[in-house]
Amino acid sequence: EPEVTQTPSHQVTQMGQEVILRCVPISNHLYFYWYRQILGQKVEFLVSFYNNEISEKSEIFDDQFSVERPDGSNFTLKIRSTKLEDSAMYFCASSGPLVWEAFFGQGTRLTVV
Amino acid sequence: AQTVTQSQPEMSVQEAETVTLSCTYDTSENNYYLFWYKQPPSRQMILVIRQEAYKQQNATENRFSVNFQKAAKSFSLKISDSQLGDTAMYFCAFMKHNTGNQFYFGTGTSLTVIP
């Protein structure tokens, strides 16, 4: 069964450092998403990406965040200068022609120290 | 704006019994999708069941079924014959009927199945 793959599973970084979270969506999917879940809280939308550009973003997704699909297979989330409050589980998701059928990756746990 | 409310932060059920998780939502949209996602301790988000708002018939998926009340904006999940593997966090989610749109998640209900 196809799946969304995220790497790394856990990343620890120092405050102020840049991090890149990586995702390999399902190969024939067209829509890509990043969500985050702060421990004990609900899953929050960050950004959606379609046709090589951002289609929607939330107020959380400020100038410190960026997304890229550099090579047609990977989908990355970059945080330029991490803050303590960026510590969370980050989920990548993708969906295909059936846009409602979104598949989530296993998540990357980001810890900012 | 769309909001999703899950009023039961924690629930428990005896193995083999039936449990219902509640979800209400608020939207001005007429066409949308509703979902229940399961998040086991592994933290992966797994789709349990989906409902299209234009369909009156309640969705079912094996032991999982929903009670969709569009006028009341209610979307509850019923789990029959509960199994230990059903222990997880359950999130109700909403998505508008446009392409590439975001999910709006509720705060989740932590379900424990007791042997």
PDB file of C-alpha atoms in Angstrom:
ATOM      1  CA  GLU A   1       0.000   0.000   0.000  1.00  0.00           C
ATOM      2  CA  PRO A   2       1.369   3.432  -0.881  1.00  0.00           C
ATOM      3  CA  GLU A   3       2.407   5.611   2.011  1.00  0.00           C
ATOM      4  CA  VAL A   4       3.736   9.026   2.846  1.00  0.00           C
ATOM      5  CA  THR A   5       7.231   8.872   4.298  1.00  0.00           C
ATOM      6  CA  GLN A   6       8.747  11.471   6.596  1.00  0.00           C
ATOM      7  CA  THR A   7      12.330  11.874   7.722  1.00  0.00           C
ATOM      8  CA  PRO A   8      13.721  12.164  10.279  1.00  0.00           C
ATOM      9  CA  SER A   9      11.360  10.657  12.809  1.00  0.00           C
ATOM     10  CA  HIS A  10      12.843  12.819  15.542  1.00  0.00           C
ATOM     11  CA  GLN A  11      14.934  15.968  15.272  1.00  0.00           C
ATOM     12  CA  VAL A  12      16.476  17.922  18.091  1.00  0.00           C
ATOM     13  CA  THR A  13      17.750  21.382  17.302  1.00  0.00           C
ATOM     14  CA  GLN A  14      18.997  24.409  19.132  1.00  0.00           C
ATOM     15  CA  MET A  15      16.894  27.529  19.242  1.00  0.00           C
ATOM     16  CA  GLY A  16      17.749  29.826  16.366  1.00  0.00           C
ATOM     17  CA  GLN A  17      18.932  27.046  14.081  1.00  0.00           C
ATOM     18  CA  GLU A  18      17.390  26.188  10.746  1.00  0.00           C
ATOM     19  CA  VAL A  19      15.681  22.843  10.269  1.00  0.00           C
ATOM     20  CA  ILE A  20      14.386  21.097   7.198  1.00  0.00           C
ATOM     21  CA  LEU A  21      11.750  18.427   7.557  1.00  0.00           C
ATOM     22  CA  ARG A  22      11.426  16.063   4.653  1.00  0.00           C
ATOM     23  CA  CYS A  23       8.502  14.222   3.182  1.00  0.00           C
ATOM     24  CA  VAL A  24       8.045  11.887   0.258  1.00  0.00           C
ATOM     25  CA  PRO A  25       4.382  12.032  -0.739  1.00  0.00           C
ATOM     26  CA  ILE A  26       2.581   9.297  -2.618  1.00  0.00           C
ATOM     27  CA  SER A  27       3.874   9.414  -6.159  1.00  0.00           C
ATOM     28  CA  ASN A  28       0.746  10.259  -8.143  1.00  0.00           C
ATOM     29  CA  HIS A  29      -0.639  12.728  -5.633  1.00  0.00           C
ATOM     30  CA  LEU A  30      -1.129  16.357  -6.527  1.00  0.00           C
ATOM     31  CA  TYR A  31      -1.793  18.148  -3.248  1.00  0.00           C
ATOM     32  CA  PHE A  32       0.607  18.368  -0.370  1.00  0.00           C
ATOM     33  CA  TYR A  33       0.169  19.598   3.163  1.00  0.00           C
ATOM     34  CA  TRP A  34       2.011  20.267   6.382  1.00  0.00           C
ATOM     35  CA  TYR A  35       0.280  20.100   9.728  1.00  0.00           C
ATOM     36  CA  ARG A  36       1.640  20.337  13.232  1.00  0.00           C
ATOM     37  CA  GLN A  37       0.508  19.039  16.585  1.00  0.00           C
ATOM     38  CA  ILE A  38       1.869  20.551  19.756  1.00  0.00           C
ATOM     39  CA  LEU A  39       1.914  17.902  22.477  1.00  0.00           C
ATOM     40  CA  GLY A  40      -1.543  17.383  23.909  1.00  0.00           C
ATOM     41  CA  GLN A  41      -3.210  19.734  21.475  1.00  0.00           C
ATOM     42  CA  LYS A  42      -5.115  19.379  18.245  1.00  0.00           C
ATOM     43  CA  VAL A  43      -3.643  19.015  14.808  1.00  0.00           C
ATOM     44  CA  GLU A  44      -3.268  22.415  13.136  1.00  0.00           C
ATOM     45  CA  PHE A  45      -3.014  23.230   9.470  1.00  0.00           C
ATOM     46  CA  LEU A  46       0.123  25.006   8.322  1.00  0.00           C
ATOM     47  CA  VAL A  47       0.139  25.055   4.530  1.00  0.00           C
ATOM     48  CA  SER A  48      -1.136  23.390   1.379  1.00  0.00           C
ATOM     49  CA  PHE A  49       0.799  23.182  -1.870  1.00  0.00           C
ATOM     50  CA  TYR A  50      -0.452  22.513  -5.372  1.00  0.00           C
ATOM     51  CA  ASN A  51       1.035  22.979  -8.814  1.00  0.00           C
ATOM     52  CA  ASN A  52       4.336  24.115  -7.333  1.00  0.00           C
ATOM     53  CA  GLU A  53       2.919  26.902  -5.274  1.00  0.00           C
ATOM     54  CA  ILE A  54       1.283  27.519  -1.944  1.00  0.00           C
ATOM     55  CA  SER A  55      -2.493  27.340  -2.263  1.00  0.00           C
ATOM     56  CA  GLU A  56      -3.401  28.086   1.349  1.00  0.00           C
ATOM     57  CA  LYS A  57      -1.556  28.875   4.532  1.00  0.00           C
ATOM     58  CA  SER A  58      -2.531  29.538   8.118  1.00  0.00           C
ATOM     59  CA  GLU A  59      -1.486  32.383  10.368  1.00  0.00           C
ATOM     60  CA  ILE A  60       1.020  30.012  11.956  1.00  0.00           C
ATOM     61  CA  PHE A  61       2.897  29.808   8.653  1.00  0.00           C
ATOM     62  CA  ASP A  62       4.793  33.080   8.914  1.00  0.00           C
ATOM     63  CA  ASP A  63       7.984  34.265   7.245  1.00  0.00           C
ATOM     64  CA  GLN A  64      10.033  31.785   9.260  1.00  0.00           C
ATOM     65  CA  PHE A  65       8.423  28.918   7.383  1.00  0.00           C
ATOM     66  CA  SER A  66       8.827  27.894   3.771  1.00  0.00           C
ATOM     67  CA  VAL A  67       7.974  24.869   1.679  1.00  0.00           C
ATOM     68  CA  GLU A  68       9.530  23.469  -1.411  1.00  0.00           C
ATOM     69  CA  ARG A  69       9.189  20.590  -3.808  1.00  0.00           C
ATOM     70  CA  PRO A  70      12.734  20.602  -5.075  1.00  0.00           C
ATOM     71  CA  ASP A  71      12.851  17.524  -7.264  1.00  0.00           C
ATOM     72  CA  GLY A  72       9.335  16.337  -8.017  1.00  0.00           C
ATOM     73  CA  SER A  73       9.350  13.704  -5.295  1.00  0.00           C
ATOM     74  CA  ASN A  74      10.356  15.364  -2.030  1.00  0.00           C
ATOM     75  CA  PHE A  75       8.283  17.965  -0.220  1.00  0.00           C
ATOM     76  CA  THR A  76      10.126  19.918   2.450  1.00  0.00           C
ATOM     77  CA  LEU A  77       9.244  22.255   5.280  1.00  0.00           C
ATOM     78  CA  LYS A  78      11.952  24.660   6.371  1.00  0.00           C
ATOM     79  CA  ILE A  79      11.934  26.625   9.578  1.00  0.00           C
ATOM     80  CA  ARG A  80      14.587  29.323   9.302  1.00  0.00           C
ATOM     81  CA  SER A  81      15.201  30.238  12.919  1.00  0.00           C
ATOM     82  CA  THR A  82      13.544  27.817  15.292  1.00  0.00           C
ATOM     83  CA  LYS A  83      11.855  28.924  18.486  1.00  0.00           C
ATOM     84  CA  LEU A  84      11.026  26.877  21.559  1.00  0.00           C
ATOM     85  CA  GLU A  85       7.352  27.038  20.639  1.00  0.00           C
ATOM     86  CA  ASP A  86       8.071  25.326  17.320  1.00  0.00           C
ATOM     87  CA  SER A  87       8.518  22.091  19.263  1.00  0.00           C
ATOM     88  CA  ALA A  88       5.771  19.828  17.956  1.00  0.00           C
ATOM     89  CA  MET A  89       4.975  16.826  15.834  1.00  0.00           C
ATOM     90  CA  TYR A  90       4.936  17.813  12.178  1.00  0.00           C
ATOM     91  CA  PHE A  91       2.812  15.792   9.806  1.00  0.00           C
ATOM     92  CA  CYS A  92       3.078  15.758   6.061  1.00  0.00           C
ATOM     93  CA  ALA A  93       0.056  14.683   4.044  1.00  0.00           C
ATOM     94  CA  SER A  94      -0.748  14.246   0.387  1.00  0.00           C
ATOM     95  CA  SER A  95      -3.864  13.706  -1.653  1.00  0.00           C
ATOM     96  CA  GLY A  96      -4.506  12.878  -5.261  1.00  0.00           C
ATOM     97  CA  PRO A  97      -7.273  13.529  -7.709  1.00  0.00           C
ATOM     98  CA  LEU A  98      -9.647  12.496  -4.926  1.00  0.00           C
ATOM     99  CA  VAL A  99      -8.703  15.458  -2.801  1.00  0.00           C
ATOM    100  CA  TRP A 100     -10.522  14.248   0.274  1.00  0.00           C
ATOM    101  CA  GLU A 101      -8.456  11.086   0.422  1.00  0.00           C
ATOM    102  CA  ALA A 102      -5.488  12.495   2.289  1.00  0.00           C
ATOM    103  CA  PHE A 103      -2.777  10.204   3.572  1.00  0.00           C
ATOM    104  CA  PHE A 104      -0.639  11.292   6.480  1.00  0.00           C
ATOM    105  CA  GLY A 105       2.951  10.420   7.179  1.00  0.00           C
ATOM    106  CA  GLN A 106       4.109   9.107  10.555  1.00  0.00           C
ATOM    107  CA  GLY A 107       5.277  12.548  11.591  1.00  0.00           C
ATOM    108  CA  THR A 108       8.550  14.161  12.599  1.00  0.00           C
ATOM    109  CA  ARG A 109       8.902  15.083  16.226  1.00  0.00           C
ATOM    110  CA  LEU A 110      10.779  18.370  16.402  1.00  0.00           C
ATOM    111  CA  THR A 111      12.287  19.349  19.729  1.00  0.00           C
ATOM    112  CA  VAL A 112      13.790  22.818  20.028  1.00  0.00           C
ATOM    113  CA  VAL A 113      16.121  23.250  22.997  1.00  0.00           C
TER     114      VAL A 113
ATOM    115  CA  ALA B   1     -14.413  30.164   9.578  1.00  0.00           C
ATOM    116  CA  GLN B   2     -14.902  26.502  10.253  1.00  0.00           C
ATOM    117  CA  THR B   3     -14.734  25.066  13.774  1.00  0.00           C
ATOM    118  CA  VAL B   4     -14.901  21.491  14.972  1.00  0.00           C
ATOM    119  CA  THR B   5     -15.796  20.660  18.564  1.00  0.00           C
ATOM    120  CA  GLN B   6     -15.271  17.412  20.392  1.00  0.00           C
ATOM    121  CA  SER B   7     -16.723  17.740  23.863  1.00  0.00           C
ATOM    122  CA  GLN B   8     -15.442  14.447  25.258  1.00  0.00           C
ATOM    123  CA  PRO B   9     -11.714  14.671  26.006  1.00  0.00           C
ATOM    124  CA  GLU B  10     -11.584  11.099  27.332  1.00  0.00           C
ATOM    125  CA  MET B  11     -13.756   8.034  27.079  1.00  0.00           C
ATOM    126  CA  SER B  12     -13.466   4.376  27.945  1.00  0.00           C
ATOM    127  CA  VAL B  13     -15.334   1.278  26.865  1.00  0.00           C
ATOM    128  CA  GLN B  14     -15.249  -2.391  27.733  1.00  0.00           C
ATOM    129  CA  GLU B  15     -13.902  -4.684  25.091  1.00  0.00           C
ATOM    130  CA  ALA B  16     -16.682  -5.940  22.771  1.00  0.00           C
ATOM    131  CA  GLU B  17     -19.020  -3.118  23.812  1.00  0.00           C
ATOM    132  CA  THR B  18     -20.186  -0.182  21.716  1.00  0.00           C
ATOM    133  CA  VAL B  19     -19.089   3.410  22.178  1.00  0.00           C
ATOM    134  CA  THR B  20     -20.113   6.663  20.513  1.00  0.00           C
ATOM    135  CA  LEU B  21     -17.816   9.655  20.139  1.00  0.00           C
ATOM    136  CA  SER B  22     -19.403  13.048  19.607  1.00  0.00           C
ATOM    137  CA  CYS B  23     -18.465  15.794  17.193  1.00  0.00           C
ATOM    138  CA  THR B  24     -20.159  19.026  16.220  1.00  0.00           C
ATOM    139  CA  TYR B  25     -19.002  21.562  13.693  1.00  0.00           C
ATOM    140  CA  ASP B  26     -19.836  25.011  12.497  1.00  0.00           C
ATOM    141  CA  THR B  27     -19.719  26.126   8.897  1.00  0.00           C
ATOM    142  CA  SER B  28     -21.583  28.226   6.381  1.00  0.00           C
ATOM    143  CA  GLU B  29     -20.568  25.884   3.586  1.00  0.00           C
ATOM    144  CA  ASN B  30     -23.120  23.565   2.015  1.00  0.00           C
ATOM    145  CA  ASN B  31     -20.729  21.119   0.392  1.00  0.00           C
ATOM    146  CA  TYR B  32     -18.036  19.597   2.533  1.00  0.00           C
ATOM    147  CA  TYR B  33     -16.533  16.391   3.843  1.00  0.00           C
ATOM    148  CA  LEU B  34     -16.343  15.089   7.382  1.00  0.00           C
ATOM    149  CA  PHE B  35     -13.827  12.604   8.667  1.00  0.00           C
ATOM    150  CA  TRP B  36     -12.822  10.633  11.678  1.00  0.00           C
ATOM    151  CA  TYR B  37      -9.102  10.040  12.060  1.00  0.00           C
ATOM    152  CA  LYS B  38      -7.485   7.686  14.545  1.00  0.00           C
ATOM    153  CA  GLN B  39      -4.130   8.457  16.126  1.00  0.00           C
ATOM    154  CA  PRO B  40      -2.708   5.466  18.020  1.00  0.00           C
ATOM    155  CA  PRO B  41       0.311   5.803  20.329  1.00  0.00           C
ATOM    156  CA  SER B  42       2.537   5.580  17.262  1.00  0.00           C
ATOM    157  CA  ARG B  43       1.144   9.083  16.468  1.00  0.00           C
ATOM    158  CA  GLN B  44       0.350   8.309  12.827  1.00  0.00           C
ATOM    159  CA  MET B  45      -2.955   9.720  11.589  1.00  0.00           C
ATOM    160  CA  ILE B  46      -5.126   6.978  10.117  1.00  0.00           C
ATOM    161  CA  LEU B  47      -8.383   7.613   8.291  1.00  0.00           C
ATOM    162  CA  VAL B  48     -11.251   5.735   9.915  1.00  0.00           C
ATOM    163  CA  ILE B  49     -14.276   6.919   7.979  1.00  0.00           C
ATOM    164  CA  ARG B  50     -15.424   9.695   5.658  1.00  0.00           C
ATOM    165  CA  GLN B  51     -18.806  11.288   4.962  1.00  0.00           C
ATOM    166  CA  GLU B  52     -19.785  13.588   2.100  1.00  0.00           C
ATOM    167  CA  ALA B  53     -22.231  16.234   3.242  1.00  0.00           C
ATOM    168  CA  TYR B  54     -24.441  15.829   0.191  1.00  0.00           C
ATOM    169  CA  LYS B  55     -25.085  12.182   1.032  1.00  0.00           C
ATOM    170  CA  GLN B  56     -27.933  11.532   3.418  1.00  0.00           C
ATOM    171  CA  GLN B  57     -26.935   7.945   4.026  1.00  0.00           C
ATOM    172  CA  ASN B  58     -24.618   7.481   6.972  1.00  0.00           C
ATOM    173  CA  ALA B  59     -21.207   6.069   6.109  1.00  0.00           C
ATOM    174  CA  THR B  60     -20.185   2.705   7.509  1.00  0.00           C
ATOM    175  CA  GLU B  61     -16.843   0.937   7.488  1.00  0.00           C
ATOM    176  CA  ASN B  62     -16.942  -2.483   9.138  1.00  0.00           C
ATOM    177  CA  ARG B  63     -17.302  -1.857  12.902  1.00  0.00           C
ATOM    178  CA  PHE B  64     -17.287   1.926  12.439  1.00  0.00           C
ATOM    179  CA  SER B  65     -20.331   3.945  11.508  1.00  0.00           C
ATOM    180  CA  VAL B  66     -21.371   7.563  11.743  1.00  0.00           C
ATOM    181  CA  ASN B  67     -24.529   9.407  12.616  1.00  0.00           C
ATOM    182  CA  PHE B  68     -24.503  12.459  10.378  1.00  0.00           C
ATOM    183  CA  GLN B  69     -27.095  15.098  11.190  1.00  0.00           C
ATOM    184  CA  LYS B  70     -26.505  17.913   8.714  1.00  0.00           C
ATOM    185  CA  ALA B  71     -29.101  20.311  10.090  1.00  0.00           C
ATOM    186  CA  ALA B  72     -27.764  19.880  13.598  1.00  0.00           C
ATOM    187  CA  LYS B  73     -24.152  19.949  12.328  1.00  0.00           C
ATOM    188  CA  SER B  74     -23.424  16.797  14.239  1.00  0.00           C
ATOM    189  CA  PHE B  75     -21.169  13.928  13.188  1.00  0.00           C
ATOM    190  CA  SER B  76     -20.771  11.182  15.785  1.00  0.00           C
ATOM    191  CA  LEU B  77     -18.710   8.014  15.434  1.00  0.00           C
ATOM    192  CA  LYS B  78     -19.987   4.678  16.679  1.00  0.00           C
ATOM    193  CA  ILE B  79     -17.530   1.874  17.266  1.00  0.00           C
ATOM    194  CA  SER B  80     -19.163  -1.519  17.650  1.00  0.00           C
ATOM    195  CA  ASP B  81     -17.552  -4.595  19.181  1.00  0.00           C
ATOM    196  CA  SER B  82     -14.677  -2.481  20.530  1.00  0.00           C
ATOM    197  CA  GLN B  83     -11.249  -4.060  20.330  1.00  0.00           C
ATOM    198  CA  LEU B  84      -8.075  -3.344  22.288  1.00  0.00           C
ATOM    199  CA  GLY B  85      -6.513  -2.019  19.093  1.00  0.00           C
ATOM    200  CA  ASP B  86      -9.128   0.701  18.972  1.00  0.00           C
ATOM    201  CA  THR B  87      -7.392   2.430  21.881  1.00  0.00           C
ATOM    202  CA  ALA B  88      -6.258   5.725  20.394  1.00  0.00           C
ATOM    203  CA  MET B  89      -6.930   9.403  20.075  1.00  0.00           C
ATOM    204  CA  TYR B  90      -9.805  10.076  17.689  1.00  0.00           C
ATOM    205  CA  PHE B  91     -10.029  13.329  15.787  1.00  0.00           C
ATOM    206  CA  CYS B  92     -13.068  14.618  13.974  1.00  0.00           C
ATOM    207  CA  ALA B  93     -12.184  16.725  10.940  1.00  0.00           C
ATOM    208  CA  PHE B  94     -13.890  18.931   8.380  1.00  0.00           C
ATOM    209  CA  MET B  95     -12.857  19.863   4.869  1.00  0.00           C
ATOM    210  CA  LYS B  96     -14.517  22.222   2.407  1.00  0.00           C
ATOM    211  CA  HIS B  97     -15.511  20.799  -0.951  1.00  0.00           C
ATOM    212  CA  ASN B  98     -12.827  22.613  -2.910  1.00  0.00           C
ATOM    213  CA  THR B  99      -9.643  21.181  -4.256  1.00  0.00           C
ATOM    214  CA  GLY B 100      -6.584  21.216  -2.088  1.00  0.00           C
ATOM    215  CA  ASN B 101      -8.339  22.508   0.953  1.00  0.00           C
ATOM    216  CA  GLN B 102      -7.224  22.136   4.503  1.00  0.00           C
ATOM    217  CA  PHE B 103      -8.584  19.928   7.228  1.00  0.00           C
ATOM    218  CA  TYR B 104      -9.982  21.535  10.350  1.00  0.00           C
ATOM    219  CA  PHE B 105      -9.512  19.195  13.280  1.00  0.00           C
ATOM    220  CA  GLY B 106     -11.252  18.961  16.613  1.00  0.00           C
ATOM    221  CA  THR B 107      -9.306  18.686  19.849  1.00  0.00           C
ATOM    222  CA  GLY B 108      -9.671  14.933  19.957  1.00  0.00           C
ATOM    223  CA  THR B 109     -11.170  12.251  22.189  1.00  0.00           C
ATOM    224  CA  SER B 110      -8.861   9.808  23.889  1.00  0.00           C
ATOM    225  CA  LEU B 111     -10.526   6.400  23.819  1.00  0.00           C
ATOM    226  CA  THR B 112      -9.370   3.541  26.004  1.00  0.00           C
ATOM    227  CA  VAL B 113     -10.695   0.047  25.447  1.00  0.00           C
ATOM    228  CA  ILE B 114     -10.627  -1.912  28.697  1.00  0.00           C
ATOM    229  CA  PRO B 115     -10.022  -5.650  28.511  1.00  0.00           C
TER     230      PRO B 115
END
